[in-house]
Amino acid sequence: MNLLVLMIALPLLAAFLLSIIDRASSFAARVIGPLVLLATAAIGLSVWSQLGDAPQAVQWGGFQAPLGITLYADQFGLLFALAMTIGTLLLWPRSTGNQLRSSSLALLLAGTGSGLALSGDLFNIYVFYELMTVVSYGLIASRGTSGSFASTLRYLVISGFGAALALAGIALVYQATGTLNLAQLAQVAPEKLNNLQGFAAFVLMLVGFGVKAELFPVNMWVPEVYATASSRVSALLAGVVSKLALLIIMRLLILVFHQPEALTVLLVLGILGVATGELAAWRARDLNRMLAFSSIGQLGVMFIALSIPGNAGIFAALAVAVHHLFLKPAMFLLAARWGGSIRRLCGAAKTSPVAAGLFVLLSLSLIGVPPLPGFWAKLLVIMPLLTLDQPLYYFAVFIILAAASLEANYLFRVVMKLYDKQPTAVPHKAHATADLATAVFLGGGLIAAVFMLVPLADRLDSIAAQATDVSTYIQTVAPQSLEGDVQ
Amino acid sequence: MHFFELLVELLLMPILAFVIGLAMVLMMRRIGARIQRRVGPPVLQPIYDIIKLYSKETQISHGLMHEIGIIMAVGGYIAAETLLPVPGLDGLADKGGAVTLAYMLMIPALGMALGVGQCANPNGSIGISRALTAMLAYDIPFILVIFGVSYVYGTTNLAEMITIQQQQGVASWGIVQMPLLALTALLILPAIMGKHPFEIYVAPAEIATGPMVEMSGKFMGGLFVMQCFQLYTAGVIFTTLFLGGGLYWITFLPKIFLVVAIPMSVAYLFPRYRTEDVLRLMWKWPMLLGLIGLAVVMK
Amino acid sequence: MSMEFLDGNTILYSAAFGLMLIGIGGIVISNHLMRIIFGIALLEAGANLLLLLSTYHEGASAPIIVDGIIPAMMADPVPQALVLTAIVIGVGILALALSLAIRVQRAYGTLDMREVRLRLEQEICDEAGIEMPSSSEKPAEVIKTPVNSVVQQESGS
Amino acid sequence: MRRFTAALFLIGLGVMIAAIYQHMDFSNTALNAGQAINSVAAQETGAANFVTSVVLAYRGIDTLLELTILFTAAMIGGMVLGKRRVDAPRDPDAGFILRTGADLLFPLLLVVGLYIILHGHLTPGGGFQGGVILASAFFLPLLARPGSSINQDVISIVEGLAGATFILIGLLAMSEGYEFLSPLFDKGELGALISAGSLPVLYLAVGIKVGSELAGLLAHLAEAEAVD
């Protein structure tokens, strides 16, 4: 028995019962969601503290792997599960007309995200992923404008396309190996998936799971959705949910797919993502879409990092992901009141000096100005790229550096407007206290990271090392062999 | 002991850079004067200028951000100096490398943007948005150069680059090995230095608008100091990448002065470019040259 | 692998891949939202069939014990359970897509994807207070609403 | 141009699929998780229908999640479609045949649906299939009488309780010291109606939940105002 499953089960239970609770007491319905998430976060933290170097595996229903479904908790997965839970808590969606539904959706998102981060079964990952997708449709559409419906529908089309492809990829994997358990796949993959079929399965799943990770060809939804969804939802999607999709791709790369071609595919798509995302952000004239495009670019950097073979790549991708996890939600929260045309921002620093200062700090970190954490994260990507000594990897370095100067350009265009003293016709509204407090909290995390760089890097390194430790994964899950016990 | 040595180096490097930068400013002005058939300022003029600027009353200050901006602009360069290896002083060069340097050189422009953005002057904003665009214009070819060079030497460590070039003689100098990239760097050098003919965003003295109007007294002094560092940095980077750096100041100094002098004397012959044209120019010719150069060295 | 042209596997796998191709074709080529949604449904059907085929072999009986008799060769129950799950998920998403399509149709008066995109872009730009960037592509011919004229006025002023 | 690119893309995809197909190994049928389940499922779960064992026991969490997906989809559907305006035009009344047929079929569908749900662990079928039949039982009258409507409040209570039951059974297993969603109760005789421990209870919850959610979703769609 392990309490870890409660991180998934409790939010689902609360979400199911929320409308019934609301009938009894609307106050209870308002507070129960955050309370449940606090409880699950506490469970996650307690498991984290006892985790140490030994990952844990839980079999749902007590059935032996690979027959049942495995829940695999290492620091890597648990980190993102906690990020999802705490992130949802911080960015608890507010909606005027649909508060009850929004609360249910937020609970579902937290539970699903934790499950996605911890799941050790291929099809189970697919189901979790689909649920998270559906929940994000709801969160986007909960704004209730016709634009949010249209962008949800377009998102749904791309997502549905990707999900079906991922399903086909899973079919190919099961066809080749006869198992869906990641640990067992890790055992048999070198023998059975190191061929064209395995590569095809990887590409199909990459496209499928890449939709949420804002992978290059399937990220057309990003600017529309982030421009039409409420800013808290955008912050959740761009900050946390995209990282979870990335985590799946990382897991698949580490455990199942070892083809060198797979890395090349990632590298090329990553480069294209960075180039298109940053150029589009440079051209964007409204803050929401600028941030959305820049998020595409950042995820492109993570894909480039993933394409570095071995431990260094996972470490670098993890560092960039964690940095982005703090940074993007804060930026979207600031964009809550500053959304719309950049030109309208003239002089906004006057009404909200704290927010403006914070925006400067976040921008500097995003560009990668030393000594802010963003710089070290990017350096972790660039350095191993340079040692690989291949033209395409060098080109990736060039793209990342060029992207940094583009970022500097467009972000400081915004900063300049903020500090412009010419008044605009419409006076600026100050930020909501909760938004600003959350953003300051996240920004404070960034600054704190500057002073704890070395221990932080060590910790991330150990997390990455644990994530890439395939043999421990197999030993912990210990799937029974399929040979012999068949008629 | 080791730590103390490093501390001295970190202090010494910016100071040296400042002094040499002052000399470069003087040289640049003299060149400009010669081309325009004037006598030019006396030897100590840059020092007089700084004293004058700092002793003048600061007429207007736009609050904290304004000052932070200038501090960032100068500080960025000071930090960059500690990353640039010069004869006898390595500083942080073997820790940072070319990539860190590329990021560092972005800071001053951002600092300027931050500071000037705070001013009420709309023309200041225009000037800064031009400055940012100009930065974008030269940064992309600049990065192209940096990574072509690191590809050839197989390292991003500037100190190692110097060692390689010094040990293997002139034939291994960057300018011989990759002339096209060197030419690219030379083309963008005036833009990196923020000098003629790519300086419309600064528009010093002649035009009564632009960011400089808001910079009086100590701010102007800060910018003047920054200019010294700017010239010095550009010269040292080029020398390190392409001219073998230097083991002794006696060979190193002529190189960096030459690097600054040559593009300056040519650049003074051209009229100023508009910012859009800078972007077009930079992304066309130096980019093209850089890409060809890259193709040549990567084969 | 059998080289016969029309063995069971060939036909079944062709059906699965064919359904997927038709579905993708519908999504990629068509502009009408309903057709795109049906394309997704077809693509899902193909993927489900592929999943079901993954451990298919001829002559296996259903994995059910009837009257205590255990069949000699039983089909693999896992893909069946997976496909059941996948179908239900597909139904949920399909219903959601249709609900959204109803609302989009009500708001924009059209289900043409290009036009929906254009209107969406217009809406985002209006909300943000910026001019819509003029596209180099030629505008969709079906547009009757004065989207273009608004753009021209704005850029002219 | 766009269509040309699309066609090119499709051709490329076709070639890729053909290549995969050429390399695919069709003989791989012996060694897989499903066959392993076939050999142990009867003892471990006590259900005669092994697919049910997989759906509810071995992969029970998948089932919980797909229920949640349906729940979420129904909830979002309600949110997106919104309430019907009072003065919105109604569909014309259905004819006599449909009305009578709906009335006649209602009890039959109810019985068949429940039968299929309750025999899910023995015969093909189960909560999902039976749930769909239940949903159609409640949906048919809506088609027959366009003015009438399903009480969405009741539906939301029923689906919430059914979903909670599923999770609570899982938590019950945890409180007894097993893992979440472990099979509970006496397994009984293989093939009997009352057997397989907690699986039929779970399937009943699934059936009711699927039925109420689909009915709610269909009702929302049917209620949606026709476009003028």
XYZ file of C-alpha atoms in Angstrom, chain A residues 157-331:
175
model
C -8.672 19.230 -34.101
C -4.882 19.290 -33.823
C -4.955 17.426 -30.547
C -7.329 14.771 -31.796
C -5.133 14.243 -34.819
C -2.093 13.863 -32.589
C -3.799 11.581 -30.115
C -4.908 9.178 -32.816
C -1.363 9.061 -34.163
C -0.027 8.362 -30.685
C -2.537 5.546 -30.364
C -1.303 4.080 -33.635
C 2.262 4.350 -32.272
C 1.220 2.437 -29.155
C -0.354 -0.208 -31.374
C 2.928 -0.613 -33.231
C 4.824 -0.947 -29.957
C 2.439 -3.534 -28.592
C 2.549 -5.387 -31.867
C 6.314 -5.608 -31.707
C 6.785 -6.326 -28.018
C 3.534 -7.603 -26.546
C 3.789 -5.386 -23.515
C 2.924 -1.847 -22.499
C 4.864 -1.666 -19.262
C 7.674 0.839 -19.624
C 10.079 -1.186 -17.521
C 9.536 -4.255 -19.612
C 9.707 -2.213 -22.789
C 13.060 -0.947 -21.576
C 14.169 -4.564 -21.272
C 13.062 -5.692 -24.697
C 13.415 -2.459 -26.672
C 17.039 -2.927 -27.768
C 16.084 -6.237 -29.300
C 12.608 -5.606 -30.643
C 12.177 -1.893 -31.242
C 15.528 -1.006 -32.725
C 14.147 -1.083 -36.256
C 11.982 0.815 -38.664
C 8.805 -0.122 -36.832
C 10.186 1.195 -33.572
C 11.269 4.408 -35.229
C 7.848 4.859 -36.811
C 6.234 4.300 -33.434
C 8.512 6.909 -31.923
C 7.687 9.498 -34.570
C 3.971 8.850 -34.231
C 4.117 9.216 -30.466
C 6.374 12.242 -30.700
C 3.841 14.004 -32.894
C 1.008 12.859 -30.643
C 2.494 13.900 -27.332
C 4.274 16.820 -28.948
C 0.991 18.639 -29.458
C 0.917 19.682 -25.834
C 4.668 20.113 -25.692
C 4.341 22.735 -28.450
C 6.499 20.726 -30.813
C 7.183 22.446 -34.097
C 4.691 21.242 -36.694
C 1.788 20.706 -34.285
C 1.899 23.945 -32.331
C -0.405 26.081 -34.444
C -2.871 26.173 -31.578
C -0.492 27.900 -29.180
C -0.870 31.589 -30.056
C -4.629 31.427 -30.501
C -5.259 29.550 -27.287
C -3.011 31.692 -25.133
C -4.526 34.827 -26.611
C -8.105 33.746 -25.945
C -7.850 31.795 -22.697
C -7.776 33.572 -19.378
C -4.289 34.402 -18.258
C -4.257 31.963 -15.345
C -5.172 29.150 -17.691
C -2.498 30.248 -20.150
C -0.019 30.274 -17.304
C -0.989 26.747 -16.340
C -0.867 25.428 -19.888
C 2.355 27.112 -20.907
C 4.075 26.706 -17.584
C 3.196 23.300 -16.284
C 1.170 21.231 -18.726
C 3.616 21.606 -21.595
C 6.397 20.361 -19.301
C 4.419 17.237 -18.493
C 4.124 16.416 -22.166
C 7.849 16.973 -22.428
C 8.363 14.618 -19.504
C 6.577 11.834 -21.372
C 8.804 12.325 -24.366
C 11.843 12.269 -22.091
C 10.693 9.035 -20.475
C 10.089 7.419 -23.845
C 13.510 8.505 -25.065
C 15.286 7.251 -21.975
C 13.526 3.951 -21.626
C 12.237 2.823 -24.963
C 13.605 4.516 -28.023
C 17.347 4.566 -28.489
C 17.643 5.083 -32.219
C 20.112 7.795 -33.223
C 17.623 8.907 -35.872
C 15.180 9.734 -33.094
C 17.629 12.270 -31.712
C 18.097 13.807 -35.133
C 14.354 14.190 -35.543
C 14.173 15.920 -32.167
C 17.070 18.185 -33.013
C 15.629 19.293 -36.341
C 12.165 19.869 -34.918
C 13.652 21.707 -31.978
C 15.680 23.999 -34.202
C 12.641 24.731 -36.338
C 10.609 25.380 -33.217
C 13.108 27.864 -31.842
C 13.495 29.652 -35.157
C 9.807 29.938 -35.964
C 8.739 30.650 -32.397
C 11.204 33.413 -31.748
C 10.730 35.074 -35.118
C 6.977 35.025 -34.662
C 7.338 36.439 -31.160
C 9.490 39.184 -32.584
C 6.754 40.068 -35.028
C 3.930 39.831 -32.496
C 2.389 43.084 -31.423
C 0.332 41.959 -28.489
C 1.769 40.694 -25.258
C -0.199 37.453 -24.962
C 0.805 36.142 -28.322
C 4.357 37.329 -27.874
C 4.616 35.241 -24.718
C 2.922 32.317 -26.453
C 5.396 32.341 -29.330
C 8.312 32.757 -26.985
C 7.059 29.701 -25.121
C 7.245 27.747 -28.391
C 10.822 28.916 -28.737
C 11.709 27.869 -25.197
C 10.244 24.427 -25.676
C 12.239 24.203 -28.877
C 15.358 24.769 -26.788
C 14.269 21.911 -24.553
C 13.850 19.643 -27.557
C 17.311 20.604 -28.753
C 18.604 19.734 -25.294
C 16.851 16.370 -25.434
C 18.607 15.580 -28.670
C 21.958 15.564 -26.885
C 22.778 11.929 -26.303
C 23.253 10.708 -22.772
C 22.848 12.167 -19.349
C 23.887 15.715 -20.214
C 20.922 16.177 -22.534
C 18.348 15.151 -19.958
C 20.048 17.317 -17.342
C 20.047 20.348 -19.636
C 16.457 19.833 -20.723
C 15.414 19.462 -17.103
C 17.190 22.671 -16.151
C 15.577 24.658 -18.951
C 12.212 23.119 -18.158
C 12.381 23.979 -14.468
C 13.482 27.505 -15.279
C 10.624 27.926 -17.705
C 8.270 26.380 -15.169
C 8.876 29.311 -12.859
C 9.170 31.993 -15.447
C 6.324 31.619 -17.926
C 3.465 31.441 -15.414
C 4.736 34.621 -13.773
C 4.892 36.362 -17.144
